mmCIF file with all atom_site columns, C-alpha atoms in Angstrom:
data_model
loop_
_atom_site.group_PDB
_atom_site.id
_atom_site.type_symbol
_atom_site.label_atom_id
_atom_site.label_alt_id
_atom_site.label_comp_id
_atom_site.label_asym_id
_atom_site.label_entity_id
_atom_site.label_seq_id
_atom_site.pdbx_PDB_ins_code
_atom_site.Cartn_x
_atom_site.Cartn_y
_atom_site.Cartn_z
_atom_site.occupancy
_atom_site.B_iso_or_equiv
_atom_site.pdbx_formal_charge
_atom_site.auth_seq_id
_atom_site.auth_comp_id
_atom_site.auth_asym_id
_atom_site.auth_atom_id
_atom_site.pdbx_PDB_model_num
ATOM 1   C CA . MET L 1 1   ? -131.373 -71.157 -52.654 1.00 0.00 ? 157 MET L CA 1
ATOM 2   C CA . ARG L 1 2   ? -131.874 -67.842 -54.096 1.00 0.00 ? 158 ARG L CA 1
ATOM 3   C CA . ASP L 1 3   ? -135.549 -68.059 -55.758 1.00 0.00 ? 159 ASP L CA 1
ATOM 4   C CA . LYS L 1 4   ? -135.202 -64.978 -58.180 1.00 0.00 ? 160 LYS L CA 1
ATOM 5   C CA . SER L 1 5   ? -133.617 -65.264 -61.581 1.00 0.00 ? 161 SER L CA 1
ATOM 6   C CA . ILE L 1 6   ? -130.819 -62.963 -62.383 1.00 0.00 ? 162 ILE L CA 1
ATOM 7   C CA . SER L 1 7   ? -129.518 -61.468 -65.813 1.00 0.00 ? 163 SER L CA 1
ATOM 8   C CA . ILE L 1 8   ? -126.265 -59.955 -65.911 1.00 0.00 ? 164 ILE L CA 1
ATOM 9   C CA . VAL L 1 9   ? -125.532 -57.491 -68.611 1.00 0.00 ? 165 VAL L CA 1
ATOM 10  C CA . VAL L 1 10  ? -122.088 -56.568 -69.496 1.00 0.00 ? 166 VAL L CA 1
ATOM 11  C CA . PRO L 1 11  ? -121.140 -53.772 -72.210 1.00 0.00 ? 167 PRO L CA 1
ATOM 12  C CA . VAL L 1 12  ? -117.884 -55.028 -73.770 1.00 0.00 ? 168 VAL L CA 1
ATOM 13  C CA . TYR L 1 13  ? -115.406 -52.682 -75.244 1.00 0.00 ? 169 TYR L CA 1
ATOM 14  C CA . ASN L 1 14  ? -111.957 -53.819 -75.611 1.00 0.00 ? 170 ASN L CA 1
ATOM 15  C CA . GLY L 1 15  ? -112.440 -56.364 -72.706 1.00 0.00 ? 171 GLY L CA 1
ATOM 16  C CA . ARG L 1 16  ? -110.887 -59.323 -74.354 1.00 0.00 ? 172 ARG L CA 1
ATOM 17  C CA . LYS L 1 17  ? -108.273 -59.943 -71.761 1.00 0.00 ? 173 LYS L CA 1
ATOM 18  C CA . TYR L 1 18  ? -110.873 -59.706 -68.901 1.00 0.00 ? 174 TYR L CA 1
ATOM 19  C CA . LEU L 1 19  ? -113.728 -61.855 -69.960 1.00 0.00 ? 175 LEU L CA 1
ATOM 20  C CA . ASP L 1 20  ? -112.619 -65.263 -69.287 1.00 0.00 ? 176 ASP L CA 1
ATOM 21  C CA . GLU L 1 21  ? -111.909 -63.929 -65.336 1.00 0.00 ? 177 GLU L CA 1
ATOM 22  C CA . LEU L 1 22  ? -114.994 -61.813 -65.210 1.00 0.00 ? 178 LEU L CA 1
ATOM 23  C CA . VAL L 1 23  ? -117.279 -64.642 -66.336 1.00 0.00 ? 179 VAL L CA 1
ATOM 24  C CA . MET L 1 24  ? -115.592 -67.275 -63.851 1.00 0.00 ? 180 MET L CA 1
ATOM 25  C CA . ARG L 1 25  ? -115.919 -64.792 -61.124 1.00 0.00 ? 181 ARG L CA 1
ATOM 26  C CA . ILE L 1 26  ? -119.647 -63.989 -62.218 1.00 0.00 ? 182 ILE L CA 1
ATOM 27  C CA . THR L 1 27  ? -120.297 -67.609 -62.073 1.00 0.00 ? 183 THR L CA 1
ATOM 28  C CA . GLU L 1 28  ? -118.790 -68.579 -58.770 1.00 0.00 ? 184 GLU L CA 1
ATOM 29  C CA . SER L 1 29  ? -120.195 -65.543 -57.233 1.00 0.00 ? 185 SER L CA 1
ATOM 30  C CA . THR L 1 30  ? -123.816 -66.417 -58.306 1.00 0.00 ? 186 THR L CA 1
ATOM 31  C CA . ARG L 1 31  ? -123.739 -70.442 -57.287 1.00 0.00 ? 187 ARG L CA 1
ATOM 32  C CA . GLY L 1 32  ? -127.076 -70.976 -55.370 1.00 0.00 ? 188 GLY L CA 1
ATOM 33  C CA . PHE L 1 33  ? -129.228 -68.542 -57.331 1.00 0.00 ? 189 PHE L CA 1
ATOM 34  C CA . LYS L 1 34  ? -132.253 -70.451 -59.269 1.00 0.00 ? 190 LYS L CA 1
ATOM 35  C CA . ASN L 1 35  ? -131.696 -69.066 -63.021 1.00 0.00 ? 191 ASN L CA 1
ATOM 36  C CA . LEU L 1 36  ? -128.707 -66.893 -64.268 1.00 0.00 ? 192 LEU L CA 1
ATOM 37  C CA . GLU L 1 37  ? -127.813 -65.731 -67.585 1.00 0.00 ? 193 GLU L CA 1
ATOM 38  C CA . ILE L 1 38  ? -125.002 -63.473 -68.469 1.00 0.00 ? 194 ILE L CA 1
ATOM 39  C CA . ILE L 1 39  ? -125.382 -61.272 -71.417 1.00 0.00 ? 195 ILE L CA 1
ATOM 40  C CA . LEU L 1 40  ? -122.161 -59.985 -72.980 1.00 0.00 ? 196 LEU L CA 1
ATOM 41  C CA . VAL L 1 41  ? -122.707 -57.109 -75.619 1.00 0.00 ? 197 VAL L CA 1
ATOM 42  C CA . ASP L 1 42  ? -119.695 -56.146 -77.615 1.00 0.00 ? 198 ASP L CA 1
ATOM 43  C CA . ASP L 1 43  ? -119.854 -52.655 -78.783 1.00 0.00 ? 199 ASP L CA 1
ATOM 44  C CA . HIS L 1 44  ? -117.747 -53.423 -82.072 1.00 0.00 ? 200 HIS L CA 1
ATOM 45  C CA . SER L 1 45  ? -114.491 -53.645 -80.315 1.00 0.00 ? 201 SER L CA 1
ATOM 46  C CA . PRO L 1 46  ? -111.322 -53.605 -82.521 1.00 0.00 ? 202 PRO L CA 1
ATOM 47  C CA . ASP L 1 47  ? -109.597 -56.052 -80.119 1.00 0.00 ? 203 ASP L CA 1
ATOM 48  C CA . GLU L 1 48  ? -111.651 -59.136 -81.276 1.00 0.00 ? 204 GLU L CA 1
ATOM 49  C CA . SER L 1 49  ? -113.818 -59.333 -77.807 1.00 0.00 ? 205 SER L CA 1
ATOM 50  C CA . PHE L 1 50  ? -116.745 -60.715 -79.819 1.00 0.00 ? 206 PHE L CA 1
ATOM 51  C CA . GLY L 1 51  ? -114.628 -64.114 -80.798 1.00 0.00 ? 207 GLY L CA 1
ATOM 52  C CA . LYS L 1 52  ? -113.760 -64.408 -77.070 1.00 0.00 ? 208 LYS L CA 1
ATOM 53  C CA . ILE L 1 53  ? -117.378 -63.998 -76.227 1.00 0.00 ? 209 ILE L CA 1
ATOM 54  C CA . LEU L 1 54  ? -118.292 -66.613 -78.623 1.00 0.00 ? 210 LEU L CA 1
ATOM 55  C CA . ALA L 1 55  ? -115.635 -68.931 -77.199 1.00 0.00 ? 211 ALA L CA 1
ATOM 56  C CA . ILE L 1 56  ? -116.824 -68.478 -73.855 1.00 0.00 ? 212 ILE L CA 1
ATOM 57  C CA . ALA L 1 57  ? -120.581 -69.181 -74.967 1.00 0.00 ? 213 ALA L CA 1
ATOM 58  C CA . SER L 1 58  ? -119.750 -72.423 -76.545 1.00 0.00 ? 214 SER L CA 1
ATOM 59  C CA . GLU L 1 59  ? -118.424 -73.514 -73.151 1.00 0.00 ? 215 GLU L CA 1
ATOM 60  C CA . ASN L 1 60  ? -120.910 -72.059 -70.860 1.00 0.00 ? 216 ASN L CA 1
ATOM 61  C CA . PRO L 1 61  ? -124.504 -72.387 -71.371 1.00 0.00 ? 217 PRO L CA 1
ATOM 62  C CA . VAL L 1 62  ? -125.523 -69.292 -69.271 1.00 0.00 ? 218 VAL L CA 1
ATOM 63  C CA . VAL L 1 63  ? -123.813 -66.706 -71.540 1.00 0.00 ? 219 VAL L CA 1
ATOM 64  C CA . ARG L 1 64  ? -124.930 -65.266 -74.456 1.00 0.00 ? 220 ARG L CA 1
ATOM 65  C CA . GLY L 1 65  ? -123.307 -62.858 -76.611 1.00 0.00 ? 221 GLY L CA 1
ATOM 66  C CA . TYR L 1 66  ? -124.320 -60.091 -78.911 1.00 0.00 ? 222 TYR L CA 1
ATOM 67  C CA . LEU L 1 67  ? -122.386 -57.892 -81.301 1.00 0.00 ? 223 LEU L CA 1
ATOM 68  C CA . LEU L 1 68  ? -123.411 -54.309 -82.203 1.00 0.00 ? 224 LEU L CA 1
ATOM 69  C CA . GLU L 1 69  ? -123.008 -53.433 -85.825 1.00 0.00 ? 225 GLU L CA 1
ATOM 70  C CA . GLY L 1 70  ? -120.936 -50.550 -85.356 1.00 0.00 ? 226 GLY L CA 1
ATOM 71  C CA . ASN L 1 71  ? -119.612 -48.585 -82.144 1.00 0.00 ? 227 ASN L CA 1
ATOM 72  C CA . HIS L 1 72  ? -122.550 -47.087 -80.644 1.00 0.00 ? 228 HIS L CA 1
ATOM 73  C CA . GLY L 1 73  ? -121.506 -46.473 -77.015 1.00 0.00 ? 229 GLY L CA 1
ATOM 74  C CA . GLN L 1 74  ? -121.718 -48.275 -73.596 1.00 0.00 ? 230 GLN L CA 1
ATOM 75  C CA . GLN L 1 75  ? -125.201 -47.062 -73.107 1.00 0.00 ? 231 GLN L CA 1
ATOM 76  C CA . SER L 1 76  ? -126.333 -48.688 -76.595 1.00 0.00 ? 232 SER L CA 1
ATOM 77  C CA . ALA L 1 77  ? -124.465 -51.766 -75.401 1.00 0.00 ? 233 ALA L CA 1
ATOM 78  C CA . VAL L 1 78  ? -126.687 -51.699 -71.846 1.00 0.00 ? 234 VAL L CA 1
ATOM 79  C CA . LEU L 1 79  ? -129.756 -51.179 -73.680 1.00 0.00 ? 235 LEU L CA 1
ATOM 80  C CA . CYS L 1 80  ? -129.384 -53.855 -76.163 1.00 0.00 ? 236 CYS L CA 1
ATOM 81  C CA . GLY L 1 81  ? -128.378 -56.225 -72.977 1.00 0.00 ? 237 GLY L CA 1
ATOM 82  C CA . LEU L 1 82  ? -131.438 -54.771 -71.176 1.00 0.00 ? 238 LEU L CA 1
ATOM 83  C CA . SER L 1 83  ? -133.685 -55.670 -74.103 1.00 0.00 ? 239 SER L CA 1
ATOM 84  C CA . ARG L 1 84  ? -132.700 -59.323 -73.999 1.00 0.00 ? 240 ARG L CA 1
ATOM 85  C CA . ALA L 1 85  ? -132.466 -59.941 -70.451 1.00 0.00 ? 241 ALA L CA 1
ATOM 86  C CA . SER L 1 86  ? -135.258 -62.639 -68.965 1.00 0.00 ? 242 SER L CA 1
ATOM 87  C CA . GLY L 1 87  ? -134.345 -62.179 -64.988 1.00 0.00 ? 243 GLY L CA 1
ATOM 88  C CA . ASP L 1 88  ? -136.488 -61.127 -62.139 1.00 0.00 ? 244 ASP L CA 1
ATOM 89  C CA . TYR L 1 89  ? -133.433 -58.799 -61.496 1.00 0.00 ? 245 TYR L CA 1
ATOM 90  C CA . VAL L 1 90  ? -131.022 -57.218 -63.942 1.00 0.00 ? 246 VAL L CA 1
ATOM 91  C CA . VAL L 1 91  ? -127.383 -56.632 -62.816 1.00 0.00 ? 247 VAL L CA 1
ATOM 92  C CA . ILE L 1 92  ? -125.652 -53.910 -65.058 1.00 0.00 ? 248 ILE L CA 1
ATOM 93  C CA . MET L 1 93  ? -121.728 -54.084 -64.719 1.00 0.00 ? 249 MET L CA 1
ATOM 94  C CA . ASP L 1 94  ? -118.613 -53.114 -66.584 1.00 0.00 ? 250 ASP L CA 1
ATOM 95  C CA . ASP L 1 95  ? -116.218 -55.316 -68.272 1.00 0.00 ? 251 ASP L CA 1
ATOM 96  C CA . ASP L 1 96  ? -113.058 -54.273 -66.715 1.00 0.00 ? 252 ASP L CA 1
ATOM 97  C CA . LEU L 1 97  ? -113.244 -56.200 -63.306 1.00 0.00 ? 253 LEU L CA 1
ATOM 98  C CA . GLU L 1 98  ? -113.452 -52.719 -61.400 1.00 0.00 ? 254 GLU L CA 1
ATOM 99  C CA . ASN L 1 99  ? -116.713 -53.883 -60.317 1.00 0.00 ? 255 ASN L CA 1
ATOM 100 C CA . PRO L 1 100 ? -116.406 -56.985 -58.469 1.00 0.00 ? 256 PRO L CA 1
ATOM 101 C CA . PRO L 1 101 ? -118.640 -59.827 -59.052 1.00 0.00 ? 257 PRO L CA 1
ATOM 102 C CA . GLU L 1 102 ? -118.562 -60.543 -55.698 1.00 0.00 ? 258 GLU L CA 1
ATOM 103 C CA . ALA L 1 103 ? -120.987 -57.898 -54.832 1.00 0.00 ? 259 ALA L CA 1
ATOM 104 C CA . ILE L 1 104 ? -123.875 -59.577 -56.781 1.00 0.00 ? 260 ILE L CA 1
ATOM 105 C CA . PRO L 1 105 ? -125.096 -61.621 -53.645 1.00 0.00 ? 261 PRO L CA 1
ATOM 106 C CA . LEU L 1 106 ? -124.903 -58.672 -51.400 1.00 0.00 ? 262 LEU L CA 1
ATOM 107 C CA . MET L 1 107 ? -127.144 -56.270 -53.825 1.00 0.00 ? 263 MET L CA 1
ATOM 108 C CA . TYR L 1 108 ? -129.602 -59.119 -54.399 1.00 0.00 ? 264 TYR L CA 1
ATOM 109 C CA . GLU L 1 109 ? -129.871 -59.455 -50.127 1.00 0.00 ? 265 GLU L CA 1
ATOM 110 C CA . GLU L 1 110 ? -130.770 -55.647 -50.320 1.00 0.00 ? 266 GLU L CA 1
ATOM 111 C CA . MET L 1 111 ? -133.271 -55.873 -53.012 1.00 0.00 ? 267 MET L CA 1
ATOM 112 C CA . GLN L 1 112 ? -135.027 -58.536 -50.836 1.00 0.00 ? 268 GLN L CA 1
ATOM 113 C CA . LYS L 1 113 ? -135.744 -55.698 -48.353 1.00 0.00 ? 269 LYS L CA 1
ATOM 114 C CA . GLY L 1 114 ? -138.051 -54.128 -51.180 1.00 0.00 ? 270 GLY L CA 1
ATOM 115 C CA . PHE L 1 115 ? -135.928 -51.969 -53.068 1.00 0.00 ? 271 PHE L CA 1
ATOM 116 C CA . ASP L 1 116 ? -136.326 -51.516 -57.023 1.00 0.00 ? 272 ASP L CA 1
ATOM 117 C CA . ALA L 1 117 ? -132.630 -50.715 -57.596 1.00 0.00 ? 273 ALA L CA 1
ATOM 118 C CA . VAL L 1 118 ? -129.493 -50.932 -55.685 1.00 0.00 ? 274 VAL L CA 1
ATOM 119 C CA . TYR L 1 119 ? -126.171 -49.320 -56.607 1.00 0.00 ? 275 TYR L CA 1
ATOM 120 C CA . ALA L 1 120 ? -122.610 -50.969 -55.536 1.00 0.00 ? 276 ALA L CA 1
ATOM 121 C CA . LEU L 1 121 ? -120.701 -48.205 -54.807 1.00 0.00 ? 277 LEU L CA 1
ATOM 122 C CA . ASP L 1 122 ? -116.570 -48.061 -54.392 1.00 0.00 ? 278 ASP L CA 1
ATOM 123 C CA . ILE L 1 123 ? -116.133 -46.720 -51.036 1.00 0.00 ? 279 ILE L CA 1
ATOM 124 C CA . LYS L 1 124 ? -112.405 -45.819 -51.636 1.00 0.00 ? 280 LYS L CA 1
ATOM 125 C CA . PRO L 1 125 ? -112.093 -44.699 -55.264 1.00 0.00 ? 281 PRO L CA 1
ATOM 126 C CA . ALA L 1 126 ? -108.097 -44.801 -54.872 1.00 0.00 ? 282 ALA L CA 1
ATOM 127 C CA . GLY L 1 127 ? -106.108 -44.050 -57.922 1.00 0.00 ? 283 GLY L CA 1
ATOM 128 C CA . ARG L 1 128 ? -108.661 -42.076 -59.857 1.00 0.00 ? 284 ARG L CA 1
ATOM 129 C CA . GLY L 1 129 ? -107.288 -39.199 -61.633 1.00 0.00 ? 285 GLY L CA 1
ATOM 130 C CA . LEU L 1 130 ? -108.927 -36.036 -61.622 1.00 0.00 ? 286 LEU L CA 1
ATOM 131 C CA . THR L 1 131 ? -110.565 -36.244 -64.957 1.00 0.00 ? 287 THR L CA 1
ATOM 132 C CA . ARG L 1 132 ? -112.461 -39.478 -63.547 1.00 0.00 ? 288 ARG L CA 1
ATOM 133 C CA . ARG L 1 133 ? -113.534 -37.893 -60.278 1.00 0.00 ? 289 ARG L CA 1
ATOM 134 C CA . THR L 1 134 ? -114.603 -34.733 -62.351 1.00 0.00 ? 290 THR L CA 1
ATOM 135 C CA . GLY L 1 135 ? -116.676 -36.996 -64.459 1.00 0.00 ? 291 GLY L CA 1
ATOM 136 C CA . SER L 1 136 ? -118.137 -38.599 -61.552 1.00 0.00 ? 292 SER L CA 1
ATOM 137 C CA . PHE L 1 137 ? -119.018 -35.403 -59.813 1.00 0.00 ? 293 PHE L CA 1
ATOM 138 C CA . ILE L 1 138 ? -120.929 -34.137 -63.016 1.00 0.00 ? 294 ILE L CA 1
ATOM 139 C CA . ARG L 1 139 ? -122.744 -37.489 -63.249 1.00 0.00 ? 295 ARG L CA 1
ATOM 140 C CA . ASP L 1 140 ? -123.919 -37.353 -59.735 1.00 0.00 ? 296 ASP L CA 1
ATOM 141 C CA . LEU L 1 141 ? -125.035 -33.641 -60.052 1.00 0.00 ? 297 LEU L CA 1
ATOM 142 C CA . THR L 1 142 ? -126.780 -34.324 -63.177 1.00 0.00 ? 298 THR L CA 1
ATOM 143 C CA . PHE L 1 143 ? -128.869 -37.278 -61.648 1.00 0.00 ? 299 PHE L CA 1
ATOM 144 C CA . ARG L 1 144 ? -129.568 -35.001 -58.541 1.00 0.00 ? 300 ARG L CA 1
ATOM 145 C CA . VAL L 1 145 ? -130.744 -32.142 -60.649 1.00 0.00 ? 301 VAL L CA 1
ATOM 146 C CA . LEU L 1 146 ? -132.693 -34.437 -62.988 1.00 0.00 ? 302 LEU L CA 1
ATOM 147 C CA . THR L 1 147 ? -134.409 -36.918 -60.511 1.00 0.00 ? 303 THR L CA 1
ATOM 148 C CA . ASP L 1 148 ? -134.463 -35.220 -57.226 1.00 0.00 ? 304 ASP L CA 1
ATOM 149 C CA . ILE L 1 149 ? -132.513 -37.660 -55.740 1.00 0.00 ? 305 ILE L CA 1
ATOM 150 C CA . PRO L 1 150 ? -131.296 -36.446 -52.279 1.00 0.00 ? 306 PRO L CA 1
ATOM 151 C CA . LYS L 1 151 ? -128.140 -34.866 -52.014 1.00 0.00 ? 307 LYS L CA 1
ATOM 152 C CA . GLY L 1 152 ? -125.387 -37.470 -50.901 1.00 0.00 ? 308 GLY L CA 1
ATOM 153 C CA . MET L 1 153 ? -127.149 -40.157 -52.620 1.00 0.00 ? 309 MET L CA 1
ATOM 154 C CA . LYS L 1 154 ? -124.742 -41.447 -55.404 1.00 0.00 ? 310 LYS L CA 1
ATOM 155 C CA . VAL L 1 155 ? -125.356 -43.756 -58.623 1.00 0.00 ? 311 VAL L CA 1
ATOM 156 C CA . CYS L 1 156 ? -122.971 -45.548 -60.534 1.00 0.00 ? 312 CYS L CA 1
ATOM 157 C CA . SER L 1 157 ? -122.745 -47.941 -63.558 1.00 0.00 ? 313 SER L CA 1
ATOM 158 C CA . TYR L 1 158 ? -122.642 -51.070 -61.222 1.00 0.00 ? 314 TYR L CA 1
ATOM 159 C CA . ARG L 1 159 ? -126.336 -51.648 -60.145 1.00 0.00 ? 315 ARG L CA 1
ATOM 160 C CA . MET L 1 160 ? -129.013 -54.303 -59.860 1.00 0.00 ? 316 MET L CA 1
ATOM 161 C CA . ILE L 1 161 ? -132.378 -53.452 -60.740 1.00 0.00 ? 317 ILE L CA 1
ATOM 162 C CA . SER L 1 162 ? -135.920 -55.080 -60.777 1.00 0.00 ? 318 SER L CA 1
ATOM 163 C CA . SER L 1 163 ? -136.971 -56.079 -64.276 1.00 0.00 ? 319 SER L CA 1
ATOM 164 C CA . ALA L 1 164 ? -140.552 -54.872 -63.157 1.00 0.00 ? 320 ALA L CA 1
ATOM 165 C CA . LEU L 1 165 ? -139.202 -51.252 -63.578 1.00 0.00 ? 321 LEU L CA 1
#
């Protein structure tokens, strides 16, 4: 049994169609963890995502949902979730199933080596258009300049961090 508790923060925007499968896959992938909480933060989606979140939370006691009063963007939704997370580790992942929940145990194992953060990178970002690849390049360049991370180190939105940070 894994002895650390995990909070999973998911910013949601127009994610209604993915939420049932996402929560099911997270729950299956994290069996064996001491404590788990799934925090779904709806960034005021027009597709009734929050109604779906409430329905899932009523059936699954590890799920908690929050609704932002207006559309404030992904990072505001992440911050809302982080401020409510109680786990030893916090996973931040997207709602669209592009971040495989099955990687959570692998990130946990890496964290046990003493890291404060572990990123789950897509090795083959196939099918991504020029706009997305350009955005990723700019994001990586910005992080490298602002944080002095080594060249070649990549960052992404799917990550596990220590709550002690």
